[in-house]
Short mmCIF file of C-alpha atoms in Angstrom, two decimals:
data_model
loop_
_atom_site.label_atom_id
_atom_site.label_comp_id
_atom_site.label_asym_id
_atom_site.label_seq_id
_atom_site.Cartn_x
_atom_site.Cartn_y
_atom_site.Cartn_z
CA MET T 1 93.12 82.07 107.59
CA PRO T 2 91.28 81.79 110.54
CA SER T 3 89.68 85.33 111.50
CA ASP T 4 91.89 86.27 114.47
CA ASP T 5 94.55 85.93 111.74
CA ILE T 6 93.93 88.25 109.50
CA ALA T 7 92.82 90.61 112.17
CA LEU T 8 96.59 90.39 113.28
CA ARG T 9 97.58 91.31 109.57
CA GLU T 10 95.22 94.16 108.85
CA GLN T 11 94.62 95.58 112.51
CA GLY T 12 98.13 94.59 114.46
CA THR T 13 101.65 96.56 114.09
CA ALA T 14 103.42 93.41 112.81
CA PHE T 15 105.07 93.12 109.89
CA LEU T 16 103.82 90.28 107.43
CA PRO T 17 104.50 90.40 104.44
CA LYS T 18 103.06 87.85 102.40
CA PHE T 19 104.80 86.59 99.49
CA ASP T 20 102.65 84.98 96.42
CA SER T 21 103.35 81.40 95.73
CA GLN T 22 106.41 82.28 93.38
CA GLY T 23 107.54 84.25 96.61
CA LEU T 24 106.79 87.59 95.64
CA LEU T 25 105.14 90.90 96.68
CA THR T 26 104.68 93.92 94.71
CA ALA T 27 106.18 96.85 95.24
CA VAL T 28 105.28 100.34 93.90
CA VAL T 29 107.86 103.45 94.57
CA ILE T 30 106.85 106.51 94.84
CA ASP T 31 108.63 110.06 94.73
CA SER T 32 109.38 111.37 97.91
CA ARG T 33 108.67 114.93 96.28
CA THR T 34 106.74 114.69 93.23
CA ARG T 35 104.36 111.51 94.90
CA ASP T 36 104.43 110.32 91.48
CA VAL T 37 104.47 106.61 91.22
CA LEU T 38 107.95 105.91 89.32
CA MET T 39 108.22 102.13 88.30
CA VAL T 40 106.32 98.94 89.96
CA ALA T 41 108.60 96.00 90.67
CA PHE T 42 109.00 92.99 92.84
CA MET T 43 110.43 91.64 95.90
CA ASP T 44 111.51 88.27 97.30
CA ARG T 45 112.07 87.69 100.29
CA VAL T 46 116.12 88.98 99.71
CA ALA T 47 115.21 91.58 97.95
CA LEU T 48 112.72 93.39 101.06
CA ASP T 49 115.42 92.12 103.65
CA ALA T 50 118.36 94.19 101.78
CA THR T 51 116.09 97.11 100.83
CA ILE T 52 115.65 97.68 104.35
CA GLU T 53 118.74 96.27 105.66
CA THR T 54 120.63 98.86 102.89
CA GLY T 55 118.15 101.59 102.53
CA PHE T 56 117.97 101.29 98.72
CA ALA T 57 115.54 99.36 97.00
CA HIS T 58 116.29 96.03 95.62
CA PHE T 59 113.88 94.19 93.72
CA HIS T 60 113.37 89.82 92.58
CA SER T 61 114.36 90.50 88.29
CA ARG T 62 112.39 88.04 87.22
CA SER T 63 113.37 87.54 83.60
CA ARG T 64 117.47 87.98 84.92
CA GLY T 65 115.95 85.27 88.19
CA ARG T 66 118.35 87.16 90.42
CA LEU T 67 118.60 89.76 93.06
CA TRP T 68 118.44 93.38 91.74
CA LYS T 69 119.50 96.68 92.99
CA LYS T 70 117.62 99.22 91.81
CA GLY T 71 120.52 102.14 89.82
CA GLU T 72 123.68 98.79 90.45
CA SER T 73 124.92 99.48 86.77
CA SER T 74 122.89 103.28 85.79
CA GLY T 75 123.59 104.98 89.59
CA HIS T 76 119.99 106.08 89.41
CA VAL T 77 119.85 104.18 92.76
CA LEU T 78 116.24 104.80 94.96
CA ARG T 79 117.33 106.04 98.38
CA VAL T 80 114.28 104.76 100.67
CA GLU T 81 112.45 107.44 102.93
CA GLU T 82 109.30 105.37 103.87
CA ILE T 83 108.01 101.80 103.20
CA ARG T 84 104.19 101.43 103.78
CA THR T 85 102.24 97.93 103.82
CA ASP T 86 98.63 97.28 102.13
CA CYS T 87 96.07 95.58 104.63
CA ASP T 88 96.80 92.24 103.70
CA GLN T 89 100.59 93.06 103.38
CA ASP T 90 100.75 91.84 100.44
CA ALA T 91 101.97 95.04 98.29
CA LEU T 92 104.26 97.61 99.63
CA VAL T 93 104.95 101.47 98.90
CA ILE T 94 108.29 102.30 98.56
CA ILE T 95 108.34 106.16 99.33
CA ALA T 96 111.61 107.17 98.08
CA ASN T 97 114.42 109.47 96.51
CA PRO T 98 115.13 108.70 93.66
CA ALA T 99 119.41 109.52 91.90
CA GLY T 100 117.79 109.80 88.68
CA PRO T 101 115.64 108.40 86.18
CA ALA T 102 114.28 105.92 87.41
CA CYS T 103 113.50 104.93 84.57
CA HIS T 104 115.45 102.01 82.14
CA THR T 105 114.28 105.12 79.03
CA GLY T 106 115.23 107.60 80.56
CA ALA T 107 112.34 109.07 81.48
CA PRO T 108 111.88 110.36 84.79
CA THR T 109 109.40 107.91 85.44
CA CYS T 110 108.23 104.35 83.90
CA PHE T 111 104.41 105.31 83.82
CA TYR T 112 104.99 107.95 80.70
CA ARG T 113 102.37 107.02 78.45
CA ARG T 114 98.26 107.13 79.02
CA LEU T 115 95.86 105.24 77.72
CA HIS T 116 93.34 107.48 75.32
CA GLU T 117 91.10 106.31 72.53
CA GLY T 118 92.72 102.98 71.81
CA SER T 119 96.28 104.78 71.89
CA LEU T 120 98.76 105.61 73.68
CA GLU T 121 100.31 109.34 73.88
CA PRO T 122 102.34 110.94 76.20
CA THR T 123 101.11 111.88 80.02
CA ALA T 124 101.06 116.07 80.14
CA THR T 125 103.45 114.95 83.64
CA MET S 1 111.73 89.35 72.01
CA PRO S 2 113.74 91.01 69.33
CA SER S 3 114.52 94.85 69.69
CA ASP S 4 112.08 96.42 67.23
CA ASP S 5 109.49 94.74 69.11
CA ILE S 6 110.44 96.13 72.37
CA ALA S 7 111.12 99.85 70.84
CA LEU S 8 107.28 99.21 70.04
CA ARG S 9 106.16 98.11 73.33
CA GLU S 10 108.59 100.87 74.92
CA GLN S 11 108.18 103.92 72.67
CA GLY S 12 104.88 103.73 70.57
CA THR S 13 101.26 104.44 70.76
CA ALA S 14 100.22 100.83 70.78
CA PHE S 15 98.40 99.53 73.65
CA LEU S 16 100.06 96.01 73.71
CA PRO S 17 99.47 95.55 77.61
CA LYS S 18 101.11 91.33 79.41
CA PHE S 19 100.20 89.34 80.83
CA ASP S 20 101.69 87.42 83.37
CA SER S 21 101.86 82.90 82.75
CA GLN S 22 99.24 83.19 85.46
CA GLY S 23 97.05 85.63 82.94
CA LEU S 24 97.59 89.28 84.62
CA LEU S 25 98.73 92.34 85.08
CA THR S 26 99.58 94.77 88.34
CA ALA S 27 96.99 97.54 88.59
CA VAL S 28 97.59 100.48 90.80
CA VAL S 29 94.54 102.97 91.86
CA ILE S 30 95.63 105.70 92.55
CA ASP S 31 93.25 108.52 94.08
CA SER S 32 92.74 111.80 91.36
CA ARG S 33 91.94 114.57 94.28
CA THR S 34 94.70 113.04 96.73
CA ARG S 35 97.05 111.51 94.25
CA ASP S 36 97.56 109.25 97.54
CA VAL S 37 97.89 105.34 96.26
CA LEU S 38 94.78 103.82 97.51
CA MET S 39 95.14 100.46 96.16
CA VAL S 40 96.87 97.50 94.51
CA ALA S 41 95.35 95.10 92.55
CA PHE S 42 95.84 92.33 88.88
CA MET S 43 93.95 92.91 86.53
CA ASP S 44 93.30 90.34 83.30
CA ARG S 45 92.27 90.29 80.22
CA VAL S 46 88.38 91.02 80.80
CA ALA S 47 88.86 92.71 84.35
CA LEU S 48 90.82 95.14 82.12
CA ASP S 49 88.31 95.14 78.57
CA ALA S 50 85.30 95.65 81.11
CA THR S 51 87.65 98.71 83.44
CA ILE S 52 88.13 100.29 79.91
CA GLU S 53 84.22 99.52 78.50
CA THR S 54 82.54 100.54 81.78
CA GLY S 55 84.98 103.46 83.43
CA PHE S 56 84.77 101.48 87.02
CA ALA S 57 88.06 100.25 87.92
CA HIS S 58 87.48 96.22 88.16
CA PHE S 59 90.21 93.12 89.09
CA HIS S 60 90.58 89.25 88.83
CA SER S 61 89.79 88.57 92.30
CA ARG S 62 92.69 85.70 92.95
CA SER S 63 91.01 84.32 95.83
CA ARG S 64 87.57 84.34 94.49
CA GLY S 65 88.96 83.54 91.13
CA ARG S 66 86.89 85.77 88.95
CA LEU S 67 85.50 89.40 88.08
CA TRP S 68 85.55 92.03 90.45
CA LYS S 69 84.42 95.06 90.13
CA LYS S 70 85.72 97.22 92.41
CA GLY S 71 82.73 98.15 95.77
CA GLU S 72 80.18 96.31 93.50
CA SER S 73 79.01 94.91 96.85
CA SER S 74 80.51 97.96 99.15
CA GLY S 75 79.34 100.70 96.55
CA HIS S 76 83.22 102.30 97.14
CA VAL S 77 83.71 102.16 93.77
CA LEU S 78 86.72 103.49 91.19
CA ARG S 79 85.28 106.09 88.53
CA VAL S 80 88.52 105.84 85.76
CA GLU S 81 89.87 109.17 84.97
CA GLU S 82 93.84 107.72 83.27
CA ILE S 83 94.74 104.68 82.96
CA ARG S 84 98.48 104.94 82.86
CA THR S 85 101.17 102.48 80.70
CA ASP S 86 104.99 101.18 82.46
CA CYS S 87 107.17 101.04 79.51
CA ASP S 88 107.57 97.34 79.02
CA GLN S 89 103.13 97.20 79.69
CA ASP S 90 103.01 94.71 82.20
CA ALA S 91 101.63 97.91 84.73
CA LEU S 92 99.22 100.08 84.88
CA VAL S 93 98.36 103.41 86.83
CA ILE S 94 94.21 104.01 87.44
CA ILE S 95 93.69 107.24 88.34
CA ALA S 96 90.34 107.36 90.17
CA ASN S 97 87.72 109.21 91.67
CA PRO S 98 86.70 106.82 94.61
CA ALA S 99 83.29 106.84 95.69
CA GLY S 100 84.14 105.61 99.37
CA PRO S 101 86.67 104.15 101.18
CA ALA S 102 88.67 102.10 99.27
CA CYS S 103 89.76 100.15 101.70
CA HIS S 104 87.57 97.17 103.07
CA THR S 105 88.65 97.68 106.52
CA GLY S 106 86.89 101.63 106.22
CA ALA S 107 90.84 102.93 105.34
CA PRO S 108 90.63 105.91 102.82
CA THR S 109 93.42 104.04 101.70
CA CYS S 110 94.97 100.40 102.04
CA PHE S 111 98.38 101.99 102.47
CA TYR S 112 97.95 102.81 106.15
CA ARG S 113 100.52 101.69 108.14
CA ARG S 114 104.49 102.39 107.61
CA LEU S 115 107.23 100.37 108.79
CA HIS S 116 109.26 101.76 111.80
CA GLU S 117 111.83 100.36 112.77
CA GLY S 118 110.83 96.43 112.71
CA SER S 119 107.25 97.35 113.40
CA LEU S 120 103.87 99.34 111.73
CA GLU S 121 102.81 102.15 112.79
CA PRO S 122 99.84 103.90 111.52
CA THR S 123 100.87 106.65 108.52
CA ALA S 124 100.51 110.51 109.20
CA THR S 125 98.61 110.96 105.63
#
């Protein structure tokens, strides 16, 4: 990529989301109240547009191969408060207010275990 | 995947990181002091093992196609304090103490811009 394009992408005000070879970028969802990482998922162009237009987080389900509104069956939607992009615009942080547990297991966050001496154990928080 | 395998992966104590078709999983780095998201990158098996063994975050550089120790040239290494996994073990949260700005642009975090009415603006924090 020419250096002018890199500067534009990294320092400019234009939102130029960069999707990978599979048409996806990474979205990290943060709880706006606790600042905990709730989940990590992928967005294609359609999911990103739906998120921006509706104010609720949408993703591309790789396993189901379709647009997925988070909480569409559980009701545990994620109301988006802010969207941040990283330097090269291939990852987003979605700051959101969750309507319920973010994880399909019922846990508040998907990151409920930590690595300790080669095994997993519950996190304190 | 049989339901027993899913239960083992989601609820068990075995660390069974799930790499995608390109041999990668997503790693989200959090500042252990501020709890800000510093960066998002990818790890293959080699990078994950190097991270666990050395205590410093390593990634797989997709652009360079090789193992990349974060800070190897800048000195801005990430000392790992905790590694968390998500429910299906295809994403990790790395809680780390950064030795300097995490972003190659010199910003403390790569997420220094937010979307506002279709354009990007600097984040307050």
